[in-house]
Short mmCIF file of C-alpha atoms and ligand atoms in Angstrom, two decimals:
data_model
loop_
_atom_site.label_atom_id
_atom_site.label_comp_id
_atom_site.label_asym_id
_atom_site.label_seq_id
_atom_site.Cartn_x
_atom_site.Cartn_y
_atom_site.Cartn_z
CA MET A 1 59.32 81.05 107.22
CA THR A 2 60.73 83.81 105.06
CA GLU A 3 63.08 86.21 106.77
CA PRO A 4 62.43 89.97 106.61
CA TRP A 5 64.23 91.69 103.74
CA TRP A 6 66.50 93.78 105.93
CA LYS A 7 68.31 90.79 107.45
CA SER A 8 69.94 89.71 104.22
CA SER A 9 70.36 93.24 102.91
CA VAL A 10 73.27 95.41 102.05
CA VAL A 11 72.27 99.02 102.71
CA TYR A 12 74.06 101.87 100.96
CA GLN A 13 74.21 105.17 102.80
CA ILE A 14 73.81 108.33 100.74
CA TYR A 15 74.74 111.71 102.19
CA PRO A 16 72.64 113.80 99.79
CA ARG A 17 74.82 116.92 99.82
CA SER A 18 77.79 114.91 98.63
CA PHE A 19 76.38 112.24 96.36
CA ALA A 20 75.36 113.70 93.00
CA ASP A 21 74.21 117.10 91.75
CA SER A 22 71.53 117.58 89.09
CA ASN A 23 71.51 121.38 88.91
CA GLY A 24 75.15 122.45 89.11
CA ASP A 25 74.82 124.41 92.36
CA GLY A 26 77.59 122.37 93.96
CA VAL A 27 75.31 120.68 96.48
CA GLY A 28 73.95 117.21 95.75
CA ASP A 29 70.19 116.74 95.47
CA LEU A 30 67.39 114.17 95.15
CA GLN A 31 67.33 114.24 91.33
CA GLY A 32 71.08 113.70 91.42
CA ILE A 33 70.52 110.56 93.48
CA ARG A 34 67.78 109.45 91.12
CA GLY A 35 70.20 109.80 88.22
CA ARG A 36 72.63 107.39 89.88
CA LEU A 37 70.22 104.61 90.78
CA ASP A 38 71.47 102.66 87.77
CA HIS A 39 74.91 102.54 89.40
CA LEU A 40 73.40 101.18 92.61
CA ALA A 41 71.41 98.55 90.76
CA TRP A 42 74.55 97.56 88.83
CA LEU A 43 76.49 97.35 92.09
CA GLY A 44 73.74 95.17 93.59
CA VAL A 45 72.73 96.92 96.81
CA ASP A 46 69.37 96.03 98.37
CA ALA A 47 68.50 99.36 99.94
CA ILE A 48 69.57 102.96 100.25
CA TRP A 49 69.57 105.06 103.40
CA LEU A 50 69.24 108.79 102.74
CA SER A 51 70.78 111.13 105.31
CA PRO A 52 68.46 114.11 106.03
CA PHE A 53 67.01 116.09 103.13
CA TYR A 54 64.37 117.93 105.21
CA ARG A 55 63.99 121.67 105.51
CA SER A 56 66.86 122.86 107.60
CA PRO A 57 68.95 125.96 108.33
CA MET A 58 71.92 123.53 107.91
CA ALA A 59 73.71 124.38 111.16
CA ASP A 60 74.41 120.60 111.26
CA PHE A 61 73.87 120.09 107.52
CA GLY A 62 70.35 118.75 107.85
CA TYR A 63 70.50 117.08 111.26
CA ASP A 64 68.83 120.29 112.47
CA VAL A 65 65.34 119.91 111.05
CA SER A 66 62.93 122.84 110.78
CA ASP A 67 60.18 120.89 108.98
CA TYR A 68 60.08 117.09 109.23
CA CYS A 69 57.51 116.77 106.46
CA ASP A 70 59.08 118.69 103.62
CA VAL A 71 62.19 118.60 101.43
CA ASP A 72 64.66 121.45 101.68
CA PRO A 73 64.64 123.41 98.39
CA LEU A 74 68.39 122.79 98.17
CA PHE A 75 67.61 119.10 97.67
CA GLY A 76 64.40 119.42 95.64
CA THR A 77 60.74 118.85 96.37
CA LEU A 78 58.41 116.22 97.76
CA ALA A 79 57.59 115.34 94.15
CA ASP A 80 61.29 114.65 93.54
CA PHE A 81 61.28 112.43 96.60
CA ASP A 82 58.27 110.49 95.35
CA GLU A 83 59.95 109.99 91.97
CA LEU A 84 63.11 108.79 93.65
CA VAL A 85 61.21 106.25 95.75
CA ALA A 86 59.21 105.05 92.74
CA ASP A 87 62.34 104.59 90.61
CA ALA A 88 64.26 102.87 93.40
CA HIS A 89 61.38 100.49 94.05
CA ALA A 90 61.09 99.74 90.34
CA LEU A 91 64.73 98.63 90.47
CA GLY A 92 64.09 96.50 93.56
CA ILE A 93 65.94 98.91 95.83
CA ARG A 94 64.29 99.76 99.18
CA VAL A 95 64.48 103.25 100.62
CA ILE A 96 65.09 104.07 104.23
CA ILE A 97 65.32 107.63 105.44
CA ASP A 98 66.97 109.36 108.34
CA TRP A 99 64.70 110.52 111.15
CA VAL A 100 66.04 112.92 113.73
CA PRO A 101 63.94 112.54 116.89
CA ASN A 102 66.23 113.80 119.66
CA HIS A 103 66.22 117.45 118.66
CA THR A 104 64.78 119.90 116.18
CA SER A 105 66.33 122.99 114.69
CA ASP A 106 65.97 126.15 116.75
CA GLN A 107 64.14 127.43 113.65
CA HIS A 108 61.45 124.75 113.88
CA PRO A 109 58.05 126.41 114.51
CA TRP A 110 57.71 124.29 117.67
CA PHE A 111 60.84 125.81 119.18
CA ILE A 112 60.12 129.32 117.92
CA ASP A 113 56.82 129.11 119.78
CA ALA A 114 58.33 127.33 122.81
CA ARG A 115 60.89 130.01 123.47
CA SER A 116 58.39 132.87 123.07
CA SER A 117 57.05 132.68 126.64
CA LEU A 118 56.87 130.48 129.72
CA SER A 119 53.25 129.71 128.91
CA ALA A 120 53.69 129.05 125.18
CA GLU A 121 51.75 126.12 123.75
CA HIS A 122 54.95 124.25 122.86
CA ARG A 123 56.98 125.32 125.92
CA ASP A 124 56.97 121.82 127.43
CA TRP A 125 57.94 120.23 124.10
CA TYR A 126 61.55 121.07 125.00
CA VAL A 127 63.61 120.70 128.18
CA TRP A 128 63.90 123.83 130.33
CA ARG A 129 65.48 124.57 133.69
CA ASP A 130 65.44 127.69 135.85
CA GLN A 131 68.35 130.08 135.94
CA THR A 132 70.49 129.47 139.02
CA THR A 133 71.78 132.07 141.45
CA ASP A 134 75.42 131.37 140.60
CA GLY A 135 74.75 131.33 136.87
CA ALA A 136 76.05 127.75 136.54
CA PRO A 137 74.33 125.39 134.11
CA PRO A 138 71.90 122.85 135.60
CA ASN A 139 74.41 119.99 135.49
CA ASN A 140 77.83 118.95 134.14
CA TRP A 141 76.70 117.44 130.83
CA VAL A 142 79.08 118.26 127.99
CA GLN A 143 78.03 119.31 124.48
CA THR A 144 79.04 117.29 121.43
CA TRP A 145 82.01 118.62 119.36
CA THR A 146 82.70 121.69 121.50
CA GLU A 147 83.69 119.71 124.52
CA ASP A 148 84.33 122.53 126.92
CA GLN A 149 80.74 123.72 126.56
CA PRO A 150 77.67 122.70 128.59
CA THR A 151 74.61 121.16 126.97
CA TRP A 152 72.64 124.19 128.16
CA THR A 153 72.02 127.65 126.78
CA ILE A 154 70.15 130.46 128.50
CA ASP A 155 67.27 131.73 126.43
CA PRO A 156 67.11 135.48 127.15
CA THR A 157 63.37 135.94 126.56
CA THR A 158 62.38 133.76 129.49
CA ASP A 159 65.72 133.56 131.31
CA GLN A 160 65.66 129.76 131.46
CA TRP A 161 68.20 127.20 130.23
CA TYR A 162 67.26 124.89 127.39
CA LEU A 163 68.90 121.54 126.78
CA HIS A 164 70.84 120.68 123.62
CA LEU A 165 73.10 117.62 123.51
CA PHE A 166 74.42 118.95 120.19
CA LEU A 167 74.62 122.56 118.98
CA PRO A 168 72.64 125.37 120.63
CA GLN A 169 70.76 125.43 117.28
CA GLN A 170 69.59 121.85 118.02
CA PRO A 171 67.31 122.02 121.10
CA ASP A 172 66.38 118.62 122.54
CA LEU A 173 62.74 117.57 122.38
CA ASN A 174 61.05 116.55 125.62
CA TRP A 175 60.00 112.96 124.94
CA ARG A 176 58.24 112.78 128.34
CA ASN A 177 55.53 114.95 126.82
CA PRO A 178 52.91 112.72 125.14
CA GLN A 179 52.19 115.48 122.59
CA VAL A 180 55.79 115.23 121.37
CA VAL A 181 55.45 111.46 121.10
CA ALA A 182 52.22 111.77 119.14
CA ALA A 183 53.56 114.47 116.80
CA MET A 184 56.73 112.51 116.06
CA HIS A 185 54.75 109.31 115.47
CA ASP A 186 52.76 111.25 112.90
CA VAL A 187 56.00 112.24 111.19
CA LEU A 188 56.83 108.54 110.81
CA ARG A 189 53.37 107.91 109.36
CA PHE A 190 53.76 110.79 106.91
CA TRP A 191 56.79 109.05 105.36
CA LEU A 192 55.47 105.52 105.74
CA ASP A 193 52.40 106.63 103.80
CA ARG A 194 54.76 107.89 101.08
CA GLY A 195 56.18 104.40 100.80
CA VAL A 196 59.47 104.42 102.69
CA ASP A 197 60.68 101.01 103.82
CA GLY A 198 62.10 102.17 107.10
CA PHE A 199 64.12 104.65 109.09
CA ARG A 200 67.60 105.20 110.35
CA MET A 201 66.92 106.81 113.71
CA ASP A 202 69.42 109.43 114.79
CA VAL A 203 70.94 109.20 118.33
CA LEU A 204 68.02 107.02 119.37
CA HIS A 205 69.54 106.06 122.72
CA ALA A 206 69.33 109.70 123.83
CA LEU A 207 65.54 110.14 123.71
CA GLY A 208 64.80 109.21 127.31
CA LYS A 209 66.54 111.46 129.81
CA ASP A 210 67.06 111.43 133.51
CA THR A 211 64.58 113.96 134.92
CA ASP A 212 66.86 114.53 137.92
CA LEU A 213 69.61 115.48 135.46
CA VAL A 214 72.17 113.55 137.47
CA ASP A 215 75.73 114.62 136.61
CA ASP A 216 77.83 112.44 134.35
CA PRO A 217 80.70 110.74 136.23
CA PRO A 218 83.47 113.40 136.32
CA GLU A 219 86.10 110.82 135.37
CA LEU A 220 84.31 110.30 132.04
CA LEU A 221 84.41 113.97 131.03
CA PRO A 222 84.77 115.46 128.49
CA ILE A 223 82.94 112.58 126.78
CA PRO A 224 79.84 114.35 125.44
CA HIS A 225 76.57 113.47 127.11
CA SER A 226 75.24 112.33 123.73
CA ALA A 227 77.63 109.36 123.97
CA LEU A 228 76.72 108.56 127.59
CA ASN A 229 72.97 109.09 127.85
CA HIS A 230 71.39 105.75 128.71
CA HIS A 231 68.06 105.89 130.50
CA PRO A 232 65.48 103.12 130.98
CA SER A 233 62.62 105.31 129.76
CA THR A 234 64.05 105.08 126.24
CA TYR A 235 63.04 101.42 125.83
CA GLU A 236 59.33 102.20 126.06
CA LEU A 237 59.73 105.07 123.61
CA VAL A 238 61.44 102.74 121.14
CA GLN A 239 58.68 100.17 121.59
CA GLY A 240 56.21 102.91 120.69
CA LEU A 241 58.12 103.71 117.51
CA ARG A 242 58.20 100.06 116.56
CA SER A 243 54.45 99.78 117.02
CA VAL A 244 53.97 102.66 114.55
CA LEU A 245 56.02 100.74 111.98
CA GLU A 246 53.95 97.65 112.69
CA GLU A 247 50.78 99.52 111.70
CA TYR A 248 52.10 99.06 108.15
CA ASP A 249 52.72 95.95 106.07
CA GLY A 250 55.93 95.13 104.25
CA ASP A 251 58.37 94.66 107.13
CA ARG A 252 59.14 98.35 107.61
CA MET A 253 62.33 98.53 109.61
CA MET A 254 64.17 100.78 112.00
CA VAL A 255 67.90 100.88 112.55
CA GLY A 256 68.91 102.85 115.60
CA GLU A 257 72.02 104.92 115.87
CA ILE A 258 72.99 103.76 119.36
CA PHE A 259 76.10 105.77 119.93
CA LEU A 260 77.21 104.00 123.09
CA LEU A 261 80.59 102.35 122.71
CA ASP A 262 79.56 99.26 124.62
CA THR A 263 78.17 96.35 122.62
CA ALA A 264 76.18 94.90 125.54
CA LEU A 265 74.39 98.24 125.95
CA VAL A 266 73.81 98.46 122.21
CA ALA A 267 72.29 94.96 122.34
CA SER A 268 69.86 96.05 125.04
CA TYR A 269 68.09 98.35 122.56
CA TYR A 270 66.94 95.29 120.60
CA ASP A 271 64.90 94.78 123.77
CA GLY A 272 64.15 91.09 123.26
CA GLY A 273 62.40 91.69 119.94
CA GLN A 274 60.36 94.72 121.05
CA GLY A 275 62.96 97.37 120.28
CA VAL A 276 64.97 98.26 117.20
CA HIS A 277 65.18 95.79 114.33
CA LEU A 278 68.83 96.73 113.96
CA ALA A 279 71.27 98.86 115.87
CA PHE A 280 74.51 100.34 114.69
CA ASN A 281 77.31 98.91 116.80
CA PHE A 282 80.26 101.28 116.55
CA PRO A 283 83.11 99.57 118.47
CA PRO A 284 84.19 97.69 115.29
CA LEU A 285 84.38 101.02 113.48
CA TYR A 286 86.99 102.11 116.03
CA THR A 287 88.90 98.82 115.82
CA PRO A 288 92.39 98.92 114.28
CA TRP A 289 93.44 96.60 111.45
CA ASP A 290 94.42 93.65 113.65
CA ALA A 291 93.17 90.05 113.52
CA GLY A 292 93.10 89.58 117.29
CA LEU A 293 91.21 92.79 117.98
CA TRP A 294 88.75 92.00 115.20
CA ARG A 295 88.24 88.46 116.48
CA HIS A 296 87.34 89.97 119.83
CA ARG A 297 84.77 92.26 118.15
CA VAL A 298 83.21 89.41 116.18
CA GLU A 299 82.97 87.26 119.32
CA GLU A 300 81.46 90.15 121.25
CA VAL A 301 78.74 90.65 118.63
CA ALA A 302 78.02 86.91 118.57
CA ARG A 303 77.76 86.86 122.36
CA GLU A 304 75.85 90.10 123.00
CA ILE A 305 73.82 90.94 119.92
CA ASP A 306 73.03 87.65 118.21
CA PRO A 307 70.96 86.28 121.13
CA GLN A 308 68.92 89.55 121.15
CA GLY A 309 68.50 90.21 117.46
CA TRP A 310 70.21 90.46 114.12
CA PRO A 311 73.71 92.04 113.98
CA SER A 312 74.79 94.88 111.71
CA TRP A 313 78.22 95.92 110.44
CA VAL A 314 79.44 99.36 109.45
CA LEU A 315 82.95 100.69 108.83
CA SER A 316 82.35 104.15 107.41
CA ASN A 317 79.70 106.86 107.53
CA HIS A 318 79.25 110.63 107.31
CA ASP A 319 80.57 111.17 110.85
CA GLN A 320 83.86 109.29 110.82
CA PRO A 321 87.01 109.19 108.72
CA ARG A 322 86.53 106.63 105.95
CA HIS A 323 88.00 103.20 106.72
CA ARG A 324 90.03 103.47 103.51
CA THR A 325 91.71 106.44 105.17
CA ARG A 326 91.89 104.92 108.65
CA TYR A 327 93.36 101.64 107.44
CA GLY A 328 95.76 103.43 105.13
CA THR A 329 95.88 101.26 101.99
CA GLU A 330 93.55 100.06 99.27
CA ALA A 331 94.61 96.45 99.93
CA ARG A 332 93.20 96.75 103.43
CA ALA A 333 90.07 98.51 102.19
CA ARG A 334 89.53 95.55 99.84
CA ALA A 335 90.02 93.02 102.64
CA ALA A 336 87.71 95.08 104.87
CA ALA A 337 85.00 94.73 102.21
CA VAL A 338 85.23 90.93 102.53
CA LEU A 339 85.10 91.27 106.30
CA MET A 340 82.01 93.41 106.42
CA LEU A 341 80.12 91.67 103.65
CA GLY A 342 81.08 88.21 104.91
CA LEU A 343 80.19 88.50 108.58
CA ARG A 344 76.72 87.51 109.78
CA GLY A 345 74.51 90.58 109.78
CA THR A 346 73.14 93.44 107.72
CA ALA A 347 75.95 95.42 106.09
CA PHE A 348 75.91 99.22 105.76
CA LEU A 349 78.16 100.66 103.05
CA TYR A 350 78.94 104.36 102.81
CA ALA A 351 78.71 105.90 99.34
CA GLY A 352 82.11 106.08 97.67
CA GLU A 353 83.71 103.24 99.60
CA GLU A 354 83.04 101.07 96.56
CA PHE A 355 85.43 103.33 94.61
CA GLY A 356 88.04 103.17 97.38
CA LEU A 357 87.68 106.91 97.99
CA GLU A 358 89.81 108.47 100.67
CA ASP A 359 88.74 111.36 102.87
CA GLY A 360 89.04 114.77 101.30
CA VAL A 361 91.91 116.90 102.53
CA ILE A 362 90.12 120.05 103.61
CA PRO A 363 92.08 123.30 103.87
CA ALA A 364 91.30 125.30 107.01
CA ASN A 365 89.38 127.94 105.04
CA ARG A 366 87.05 125.29 103.58
CA VAL A 367 86.13 123.56 106.87
CA VAL A 368 82.39 124.03 107.35
CA ASP A 369 81.26 121.33 109.77
CA PRO A 370 81.09 122.20 113.47
CA GLY A 371 82.27 118.66 114.21
CA GLY A 372 85.13 118.79 111.68
CA ARG A 373 83.72 115.82 109.73
CA ASP A 374 84.15 117.37 106.28
CA GLY A 375 86.77 114.92 104.99
CA CYS A 376 84.44 111.93 104.70
CA ARG A 377 81.81 114.19 103.10
CA ALA A 378 83.92 115.15 100.07
CA PRO A 379 81.71 114.95 96.95
CA ILE A 380 81.68 111.71 94.97
CA PRO A 381 83.57 112.16 91.67
CA TRP A 382 81.52 110.31 89.07
CA THR A 383 83.65 110.92 85.99
CA ALA A 384 87.20 111.90 85.12
CA ALA A 385 86.12 115.32 83.75
CA SER A 386 87.10 118.39 85.76
CA ASP A 387 83.57 118.77 87.14
CA HIS A 388 83.31 115.01 87.81
CA ASP A 389 79.75 115.24 86.47
CA TRP A 390 78.63 117.77 89.08
CA GLY A 391 78.10 120.62 86.61
CA THR A 392 80.62 122.69 88.56
CA ASP A 393 84.34 122.33 89.24
CA ASP A 394 83.93 123.77 92.71
CA PRO A 395 81.30 121.99 94.82
CA TRP A 396 80.56 122.70 98.48
CA LEU A 397 83.61 120.73 99.64
CA PRO A 398 86.84 119.89 97.78
CA TRP A 399 87.06 116.61 95.85
CA PRO A 400 88.65 113.59 97.47
CA PRO A 401 92.30 112.88 96.55
CA ASP A 402 93.18 111.74 93.00
CA ALA A 403 89.66 112.37 91.71
CA ALA A 404 90.91 112.47 88.10
CA SER A 405 91.98 108.82 88.35
CA ARG A 406 89.84 107.59 91.23
CA ASN A 407 86.21 108.13 90.26
CA GLY A 408 83.13 106.18 89.29
CA GLU A 409 83.78 106.18 85.56
CA VAL A 410 87.39 105.02 85.71
CA ALA A 411 86.66 102.44 88.41
CA ARG A 412 83.75 100.91 86.56
CA ALA A 413 85.72 100.67 83.31
CA ASP A 414 88.54 98.74 85.03
CA GLU A 415 87.62 95.14 85.87
CA THR A 416 90.46 94.95 88.37
CA SER A 417 89.26 97.95 90.40
CA ILE A 418 87.78 97.80 93.87
CA VAL A 419 84.26 98.56 92.64
CA HIS A 420 84.27 95.28 90.72
CA LEU A 421 85.36 93.49 93.88
CA TYR A 422 82.39 95.01 95.73
CA ARG A 423 80.11 93.96 92.89
CA ARG A 424 81.38 90.36 92.92
CA LEU A 425 81.05 90.22 96.71
CA LEU A 426 77.49 91.51 96.58
CA ALA A 427 76.58 89.00 93.88
CA GLU A 428 78.15 86.14 95.82
CA ARG A 429 76.36 87.25 98.98
CA ARG A 430 73.02 87.53 97.24
CA ALA A 431 73.41 84.09 95.65
CA SER A 432 74.44 82.34 98.86
CA ALA A 433 72.02 81.86 101.74
CA ALA A 434 75.02 80.86 103.86
CA LEU A 435 76.43 84.35 103.35
CA HIS A 436 73.30 86.44 103.61
CA ILE A 437 71.43 84.68 106.37
CA GLY A 438 73.50 81.71 107.56
CA SER A 439 75.09 80.78 110.87
CA GLN A 440 78.66 81.72 111.62
CA GLU A 441 81.54 79.90 113.27
CA LEU A 442 84.97 81.35 113.92
CA LEU A 443 87.83 78.98 113.09
CA ASP A 444 91.25 78.43 114.61
CA ALA A 445 93.47 80.18 112.10
CA PRO A 446 97.18 81.05 111.84
CA ALA A 447 98.31 84.19 113.69
CA GLY A 448 97.20 87.37 111.93
CA VAL A 449 94.32 85.67 110.10
CA LEU A 450 90.62 85.78 110.86
CA ALA A 451 88.78 82.82 109.33
CA TRP A 452 85.18 81.80 109.69
CA ASP A 453 82.55 79.52 108.22
CA ARG A 454 79.04 80.45 107.20
CA ALA A 455 76.35 77.83 106.64
CA ASP A 456 72.68 77.57 105.82
CA GLY A 457 71.51 74.00 105.32
CA THR A 458 73.83 72.51 102.74
CA ASP A 459 75.05 75.88 101.48
CA ARG A 460 78.47 76.67 102.93
CA ARG A 461 81.16 79.30 102.56
CA ARG A 462 84.52 79.72 104.24
CA LEU A 463 86.12 83.16 104.54
CA ALA A 464 89.58 84.28 105.54
CA VAL A 465 91.22 87.68 105.96
CA ASN A 466 94.96 88.13 106.32
CA PHE A 467 95.45 91.22 108.50
CA THR A 468 99.25 91.10 108.15
CA SER A 469 101.71 92.44 105.58
CA GLU A 470 103.21 88.96 105.08
CA PRO A 471 101.96 85.99 103.09
CA VAL A 472 100.30 83.34 105.28
CA SER A 473 99.49 79.71 104.56
CA LEU A 474 96.07 78.55 105.70
CA GLY A 475 97.22 74.93 105.89
CA SER A 476 94.44 72.38 106.35
CA LEU A 477 91.80 75.13 106.47
CA ALA A 478 92.24 75.47 102.71
CA THR A 479 91.71 71.86 101.72
CA GLY A 480 88.65 71.14 99.60
CA TRP A 481 87.66 74.69 98.72
CA LEU A 482 87.31 76.67 95.50
CA LEU A 483 88.13 80.34 95.31
CA ALA A 484 84.82 82.18 94.90
CA VAL A 485 85.96 85.77 95.42
CA SER A 486 89.42 87.10 96.09
CA THR A 487 90.48 90.67 96.86
CA ASP A 488 93.04 90.50 94.02
CA GLY A 489 90.52 89.00 91.61
CA LEU A 490 92.95 86.27 90.54
CA GLY A 491 92.07 82.60 90.23
CA GLU A 492 88.38 82.96 91.02
CA GLY A 493 86.55 79.73 90.15
CA SER A 494 89.71 77.61 90.54
CA PRO A 495 90.75 75.40 93.47
CA PHE A 496 92.18 77.50 96.28
CA GLY A 497 95.93 77.08 96.73
CA GLY A 498 95.91 77.83 100.44
CA GLU A 499 98.15 80.89 100.47
CA LEU A 500 96.94 84.39 101.39
CA GLY A 501 99.03 87.34 100.26
CA PRO A 502 99.56 90.44 102.42
CA ASP A 503 96.16 91.94 103.40
CA GLN A 504 94.45 89.48 101.07
CA ALA A 505 90.98 88.15 101.82
CA VAL A 506 88.98 85.38 100.18
CA VAL A 507 85.53 83.84 100.04
CA LEU A 508 85.69 80.08 99.43
CA ARG A 509 83.07 77.67 98.10
CA PRO A 510 83.11 73.90 98.70
CA ALA A 511 85.00 72.20 95.86
C1 GLC B 1 74.13 111.74 114.62
C2 GLC B 1 74.42 112.01 113.16
C3 GLC B 1 75.32 113.20 113.06
C4 GLC B 1 74.60 114.38 113.67
C5 GLC B 1 74.17 114.10 115.09
C6 GLC B 1 73.19 115.11 115.59
O1 GLC B 1 75.26 111.37 115.31
O2 GLC B 1 74.96 110.87 112.56
O3 GLC B 1 75.69 113.49 111.75
O4 GLC B 1 75.43 115.49 113.64
O5 GLC B 1 73.53 112.85 115.20
O6 GLC B 1 71.97 114.97 114.92
#
């Protein structure tokens, strides 16, 4: 039986505003992405995930959608999108797109109509509650980012509260209304018909809500409700989404953003094979650079997720400081690449991590994101020139640090750079069934080292990551192995000597 493509894949996340600019307006666009597909093919990724490019007033930079079935003019046109998909597919790269089902923009025609009167056609497409005598919001749920604010705003026209787990400009859809379900299913079909291979589904765990609006436990506040919402009605909604994907051939896939920092809960959204194909599991992304803590995470995923479905690994995205920045050194970023590409599961890379980019340092007067996430969204510098191939020296956010020396052009020209490590890891992973689909067994390793075996039939690999700043000897674990890939690039293809340098990681092949 052949496995679906997404299991063995490495998916590369593109935040369109920050990736590449074709028209010099300082904001990345679809033609910019198209112009960089050769880099992605060279790197060896299997798929790209595009963060939102839909029509949007950009209160949340595209995660506030005012038309789900069109491209914002800032990013291009539907024709540009079709060209991008065609070119990606011609290179063997799948395309998954972001779908934002929990909320629309307040400028979406559905919400403009909904708020116009109590009897508006789309009134019940959103979540409303009566004004109270004491003027208090309907419950204690806390908004995301502005954590002293309720998830409710009074709409003056009708004097009712509407629900928004995120900004007031992002009203939550009412997924109990079958018309909402049907309309959003049609949005999926619109893009499936255009040939997309799947969807990354934004805050998927939040769709089903408690109709009694029970308060969140006070001791958990001010954790935003978006990180706590967990309601049984969501499972059936996810099953419905999956059945839309199954109307199509070609193993279309959905990866849910399940922003619940509890791996057992995340696993539940796989729903015994009826739910998501993949779920983002974020606890590892919050895990410090420590072998013991990482071992715990790997064991947790093996225990909770593997019996339910296929794991996924992610260390950086458009919402979090880059792991290069969190872990503090390039040596660790290199070792982290071995970790995430060597563990059993689909790997999600975030554009720019292959160049070892750090977060941008954003002066206060350039901060634009309501959630303060600008640093990880600094534009990708493609060349050493002052405009870094953006057609402007001054894009929407400042460049990441050292862009004159740390950029795509310089990195690709230097065989010792981190991008070549990523490329070798991706090639090794693609060539080895043990690595891309095989079983996994954690080994007893010296303190500070995480070591594990991967196997598929007779194909075997052994991997080891030294999380410490001291050299470590792997002892008998090293006997009989060749060095396939090493974070320092030295000695690859030769017998492995058994010593790991500080923050060094290796992939080993049987001798
Ligand atoms: C998800 C997205 C984030 C967005 C939020 C609201 O967490 O990753 O960027 O702001 O949902 O849509």
